[in-house]
Amino acid sequence: MSSASSLSAGPSSFSVIRVSLRASLLFLLLCGVVYPLVSTGAAQLLFPAQANGSLLKDSAGSVVGSSLIGQPFSDQRYFQGRVSSIDYKAEASGSNNYAPSNPELLERMKASIAQWQQDNPAVPLEQLPVALISNSGSGLDPDITPQSALVQVPRISRLTGLPTAELEALVKKHTKGRALGLFGDQRVNVLELNLSLSTRIGK
């Protein structure tokens, strides 16, 4: 065999396949087994509540929802969240990107305003926060502004018999500040607020 032919000879097909299989198996174990186990274990150890969905429980210990996903409350004795065009379905996150002049949006907002006036006759319409009749970008917003909660106090006080001062203190207790003191606005988680309210109205 000449020296030229020896230099041009490369690895055999069998050795190439063997190396490829070994590399594939190695990365399969690292990325498909080791990494998920390590990351899941670290999450469960360091942030167990968040890793399990930030679930909230009632006084009986039953899971009633997640602090990250809003939900509707048909009982007018409870605080209401923002409008959701997707009925708070987590698998369908999003909303109709309507322009302010869209006829469907205008009709929906008119209906929301009419419902608000019917349910909250003691609160002047000019005090109604726009956030309560407008949809969030995801349709799943679990929070409202403190003002959006406070304007509902007269209705809830009338229906539950709880003093307005007690309800206002409850809203204040559940008001969270800006993230890191800088980002976003003050907010109130509706589900957390209603869980506290339910213990006061005995349900």
GROMACS .gro file of C-alpha atoms in nm:
model
  203
    1MET     CA    1   0.000   0.000   0.000
    2SER     CA    2   0.143   0.339  -0.095
    3SER     CA    3   0.191   0.621   0.150
    4ALA     CA    4  -0.057   0.833  -0.044
    5SER     CA    5  -0.335   0.576  -0.007
    6SER     CA    6  -0.259   0.543   0.367
    7LEU     CA    7  -0.298   0.915   0.422
    8SER     CA    8  -0.634   0.929   0.241
    9ALA     CA    9  -0.781   0.642   0.438
   10GLY     CA   10  -1.038   0.772   0.696
   11PRO     CA   11  -1.218   0.610   0.989
   12SER     CA   12  -1.442   0.317   0.907
   13SER     CA   13  -1.819   0.352   0.887
   14PHE     CA   14  -1.854   0.127   1.191
   15SER     CA   15  -1.637   0.349   1.410
   16VAL     CA   16  -1.828   0.662   1.299
   17ILE     CA   17  -2.163   0.501   1.383
   18ARG     CA   18  -2.030   0.379   1.719
   19VAL     CA   19  -1.908   0.728   1.818
   20SER     CA   20  -2.237   0.885   1.703
   21LEU     CA   21  -2.441   0.639   1.909
   22ARG     CA   22  -2.230   0.702   2.218
   23ALA     CA   23  -2.264   1.080   2.181
   24SER     CA   24  -2.639   1.051   2.124
   25LEU     CA   25  -2.681   0.832   2.431
   26LEU     CA   26  -2.470   1.067   2.642
   27PHE     CA   27  -2.670   1.377   2.546
   28LEU     CA   28  -2.996   1.185   2.580
   29LEU     CA   29  -2.908   1.101   2.939
   30LEU     CA   30  -2.777   1.449   3.018
   31CYS     CA   31  -3.057   1.651   2.857
   32GLY     CA   32  -3.344   1.405   2.893
   33VAL     CA   33  -3.282   1.263   3.240
   34VAL     CA   34  -3.013   1.436   3.445
   35TYR     CA   35  -3.102   1.799   3.367
   36PRO     CA   36  -3.481   1.759   3.422
   37LEU     CA   37  -3.421   1.574   3.749
   38VAL     CA   38  -3.176   1.834   3.878
   39SER     CA   39  -3.386   2.135   3.775
   40THR     CA   40  -3.707   1.979   3.910
   41GLY     CA   41  -3.538   1.884   4.236
   42ALA     CA   42  -3.390   2.231   4.278
   43ALA     CA   43  -3.729   2.394   4.208
   44GLN     CA   44  -3.905   2.169   4.459
   45LEU     CA   45  -3.638   2.242   4.719
   46LEU     CA   46  -3.605   2.618   4.672
   47PHE     CA   47  -3.948   2.724   4.538
   48PRO     CA   48  -4.197   2.444   4.612
   49ALA     CA   49  -4.513   2.659   4.595
   50GLN     CA   50  -4.419   2.823   4.266
   51ALA     CA   51  -4.297   2.496   4.115
   52ASN     CA   52  -4.634   2.336   4.186
   53GLY     CA   53  -4.836   2.614   4.023
   54SER     CA   54  -4.875   2.870   4.305
   55LEU     CA   55  -5.192   2.690   4.414
   56LEU     CA   56  -5.425   2.842   4.672
   57LYS     CA   57  -5.637   2.646   4.918
   58ASP     CA   58  -5.951   2.732   5.111
   59SER     CA   59  -5.997   2.692   5.486
   60ALA     CA   60  -6.082   2.323   5.433
   61GLY     CA   61  -5.753   2.261   5.256
   62SER     CA   62  -5.906   2.215   4.910
   63VAL     CA   63  -5.731   2.368   4.610
   64VAL     CA   64  -5.947   2.647   4.467
   65GLY     CA   65  -5.716   2.790   4.202
   66SER     CA   66  -5.382   2.948   4.130
   67SER     CA   67  -5.265   3.292   4.234
   68LEU     CA   68  -5.131   3.332   3.878
   69ILE     CA   69  -5.459   3.279   3.692
   70GLY     CA   70  -5.776   3.481   3.736
   71GLN     CA   71  -6.119   3.326   3.761
   72PRO     CA   72  -6.479   3.449   3.749
   73PHE     CA   73  -6.689   3.505   4.061
   74SER     CA   74  -7.060   3.498   3.991
   75ASP     CA   75  -7.154   3.570   4.355
   76GLN     CA   76  -7.181   3.948   4.389
   77ARG     CA   77  -7.081   3.924   4.755
   78TYR     CA   78  -6.725   3.871   4.635
   79PHE     CA   79  -6.478   4.101   4.465
   80GLN     CA   80  -6.482   4.079   4.087
   81GLY     CA   81  -6.173   4.069   3.866
   82ARG     CA   82  -6.109   4.205   3.520
   83VAL     CA   83  -6.310   4.113   3.215
   84SER     CA   84  -6.184   3.806   3.029
   85SER     CA   85  -6.277   3.752   2.663
   86ILE     CA   86  -6.165   3.388   2.697
   87ASP     CA   87  -6.355   3.311   3.020
   88TYR     CA   88  -6.026   3.269   3.205
   89LYS     CA   89  -5.936   2.951   3.014
   90ALA     CA   90  -5.566   2.904   3.078
   91GLU     CA   91  -5.519   2.691   2.767
   92ALA     CA   92  -5.642   2.976   2.547
   93SER     CA   93  -5.438   3.267   2.678
   94GLY     CA   94  -5.484   3.583   2.474
   95SER     CA   95  -5.749   3.835   2.383
   96ASN     CA   96  -5.912   3.998   2.085
   97ASN     CA   97  -5.683   4.276   1.971
   98TYR     CA   98  -5.968   4.517   1.902
   99ALA     CA   99  -5.915   4.881   1.819
  100PRO     CA  100  -6.099   5.130   2.046
  101SER     CA  101  -6.349   5.193   1.766
  102ASN     CA  102  -6.435   4.825   1.712
  103PRO     CA  103  -6.817   4.781   1.730
  104GLU     CA  104  -6.794   4.452   1.922
  105LEU     CA  105  -6.564   4.608   2.181
  106LEU     CA  106  -6.794   4.908   2.222
  107GLU     CA  107  -7.098   4.686   2.270
  108ARG     CA  108  -6.918   4.469   2.523
  109MET     CA  109  -6.802   4.770   2.722
  110LYS     CA  110  -7.150   4.922   2.716
  111ALA     CA  111  -7.287   4.597   2.853
  112SER     CA  112  -7.017   4.590   3.123
  113ILE     CA  113  -7.098   4.948   3.224
  114ALA     CA  114  -7.470   4.873   3.240
  115GLN     CA  115  -7.404   4.566   3.456
  116TRP     CA  116  -7.178   4.768   3.682
  117GLN     CA  117  -7.446   5.034   3.735
  118GLN     CA  118  -7.702   4.766   3.814
  119ASP     CA  119  -7.478   4.588   4.066
  120ASN     CA  120  -7.323   4.901   4.219
  121PRO     CA  121  -7.592   5.170   4.234
  122ALA     CA  122  -7.419   5.350   4.523
  123VAL     CA  123  -7.102   5.418   4.324
  124PRO     CA  124  -7.107   5.701   4.066
  125LEU     CA  125  -7.013   5.592   3.716
  126GLU     CA  126  -6.721   5.836   3.703
  127GLN     CA  127  -6.557   5.638   3.986
  128LEU     CA  128  -6.560   5.316   3.785
  129PRO     CA  129  -6.196   5.225   3.700
  130VAL     CA  130  -6.145   5.149   3.332
  131ALA     CA  131  -5.950   4.837   3.431
  132LEU     CA  132  -6.268   4.671   3.561
  133ILE     CA  133  -6.440   4.691   3.221
  134SER     CA  134  -6.136   4.632   3.001
  135ASN     CA  135  -5.973   4.304   2.912
  136SER     CA  136  -5.610   4.230   2.999
  137GLY     CA  137  -5.369   4.121   2.727
  138SER     CA  138  -5.371   3.760   2.841
  139GLY     CA  139  -5.733   3.741   2.954
  140LEU     CA  140  -5.600   3.570   3.269
  141ASP     CA  141  -5.497   3.863   3.487
  142PRO     CA  142  -5.542   3.755   3.852
  143ASP     CA  143  -5.490   4.105   3.994
  144ILE     CA  144  -5.678   4.433   4.007
  145THR     CA  145  -5.570   4.774   4.130
  146PRO     CA  146  -5.649   4.872   4.491
  147GLN     CA  147  -5.894   5.133   4.361
  148SER     CA  148  -6.071   4.865   4.155
  149ALA     CA  149  -6.121   4.670   4.476
  150LEU     CA  150  -6.224   4.966   4.691
  151VAL     CA  151  -6.505   5.077   4.458
  152GLN     CA  152  -6.664   4.734   4.511
  153VAL     CA  153  -6.673   4.773   4.889
  154PRO     CA  154  -7.017   4.942   4.907
  155ARG     CA  155  -7.180   4.656   4.714
  156ILE     CA  156  -7.011   4.386   4.918
  157SER     CA  157  -7.091   4.563   5.244
  158ARG     CA  158  -7.458   4.587   5.146
  159LEU     CA  159  -7.480   4.219   5.049
  160THR     CA  160  -7.276   4.074   5.337
  161GLY     CA  161  -7.349   4.315   5.619
  162LEU     CA  162  -6.976   4.361   5.684
  163PRO     CA  163  -6.871   4.718   5.775
  164THR     CA  164  -6.704   4.913   5.496
  165ALA     CA  165  -6.409   4.989   5.724
  166GLU     CA  166  -6.346   4.615   5.770
  167LEU     CA  167  -6.361   4.553   5.396
  168GLU     CA  168  -6.132   4.846   5.322
  169ALA     CA  169  -5.883   4.714   5.577
  170LEU     CA  170  -5.901   4.374   5.407
  171VAL     CA  171  -5.818   4.531   5.070
  172LYS     CA  172  -5.529   4.720   5.225
  173LYS     CA  173  -5.397   4.400   5.384
  174HIS     CA  174  -5.391   4.225   5.045
  175THR     CA  175  -5.243   4.518   4.851
  176LYS     CA  176  -4.898   4.434   4.716
  177GLY     CA  177  -4.643   4.694   4.620
  178ARG     CA  178  -4.440   4.735   4.304
  179ALA     CA  179  -4.195   4.460   4.216
  180LEU     CA  180  -3.858   4.547   4.374
  181GLY     CA  181  -4.021   4.877   4.468
  182LEU     CA  182  -3.981   5.000   4.110
  183PHE     CA  183  -4.170   4.797   3.851
  184GLY     CA  184  -4.542   4.778   3.782
  185ASP     CA  185  -4.823   4.913   3.995
  186GLN     CA  186  -4.979   4.828   4.328
  187ARG     CA  187  -5.208   4.530   4.290
  188VAL     CA  188  -5.454   4.308   4.474
  189ASN     CA  189  -5.487   3.937   4.397
  190VAL     CA  190  -5.862   3.879   4.365
  191LEU     CA  191  -5.862   3.512   4.461
  192GLU     CA  192  -5.648   3.569   4.770
  193LEU     CA  193  -5.871   3.860   4.871
  194ASN     CA  194  -6.188   3.656   4.825
  195LEU     CA  195  -6.048   3.365   5.024
  196SER     CA  196  -5.999   3.601   5.318
  197LEU     CA  197  -6.344   3.747   5.262
  198SER     CA  198  -6.505   3.402   5.258
  199THR     CA  199  -6.385   3.336   5.613
  200ARG     CA  200  -6.563   3.651   5.727
  201ILE     CA  201  -6.896   3.575   5.563
  202GLY     CA  202  -6.888   3.213   5.676
  203LYS     CA  203  -6.858   3.045   5.335
   0.00000   0.00000   0.00000
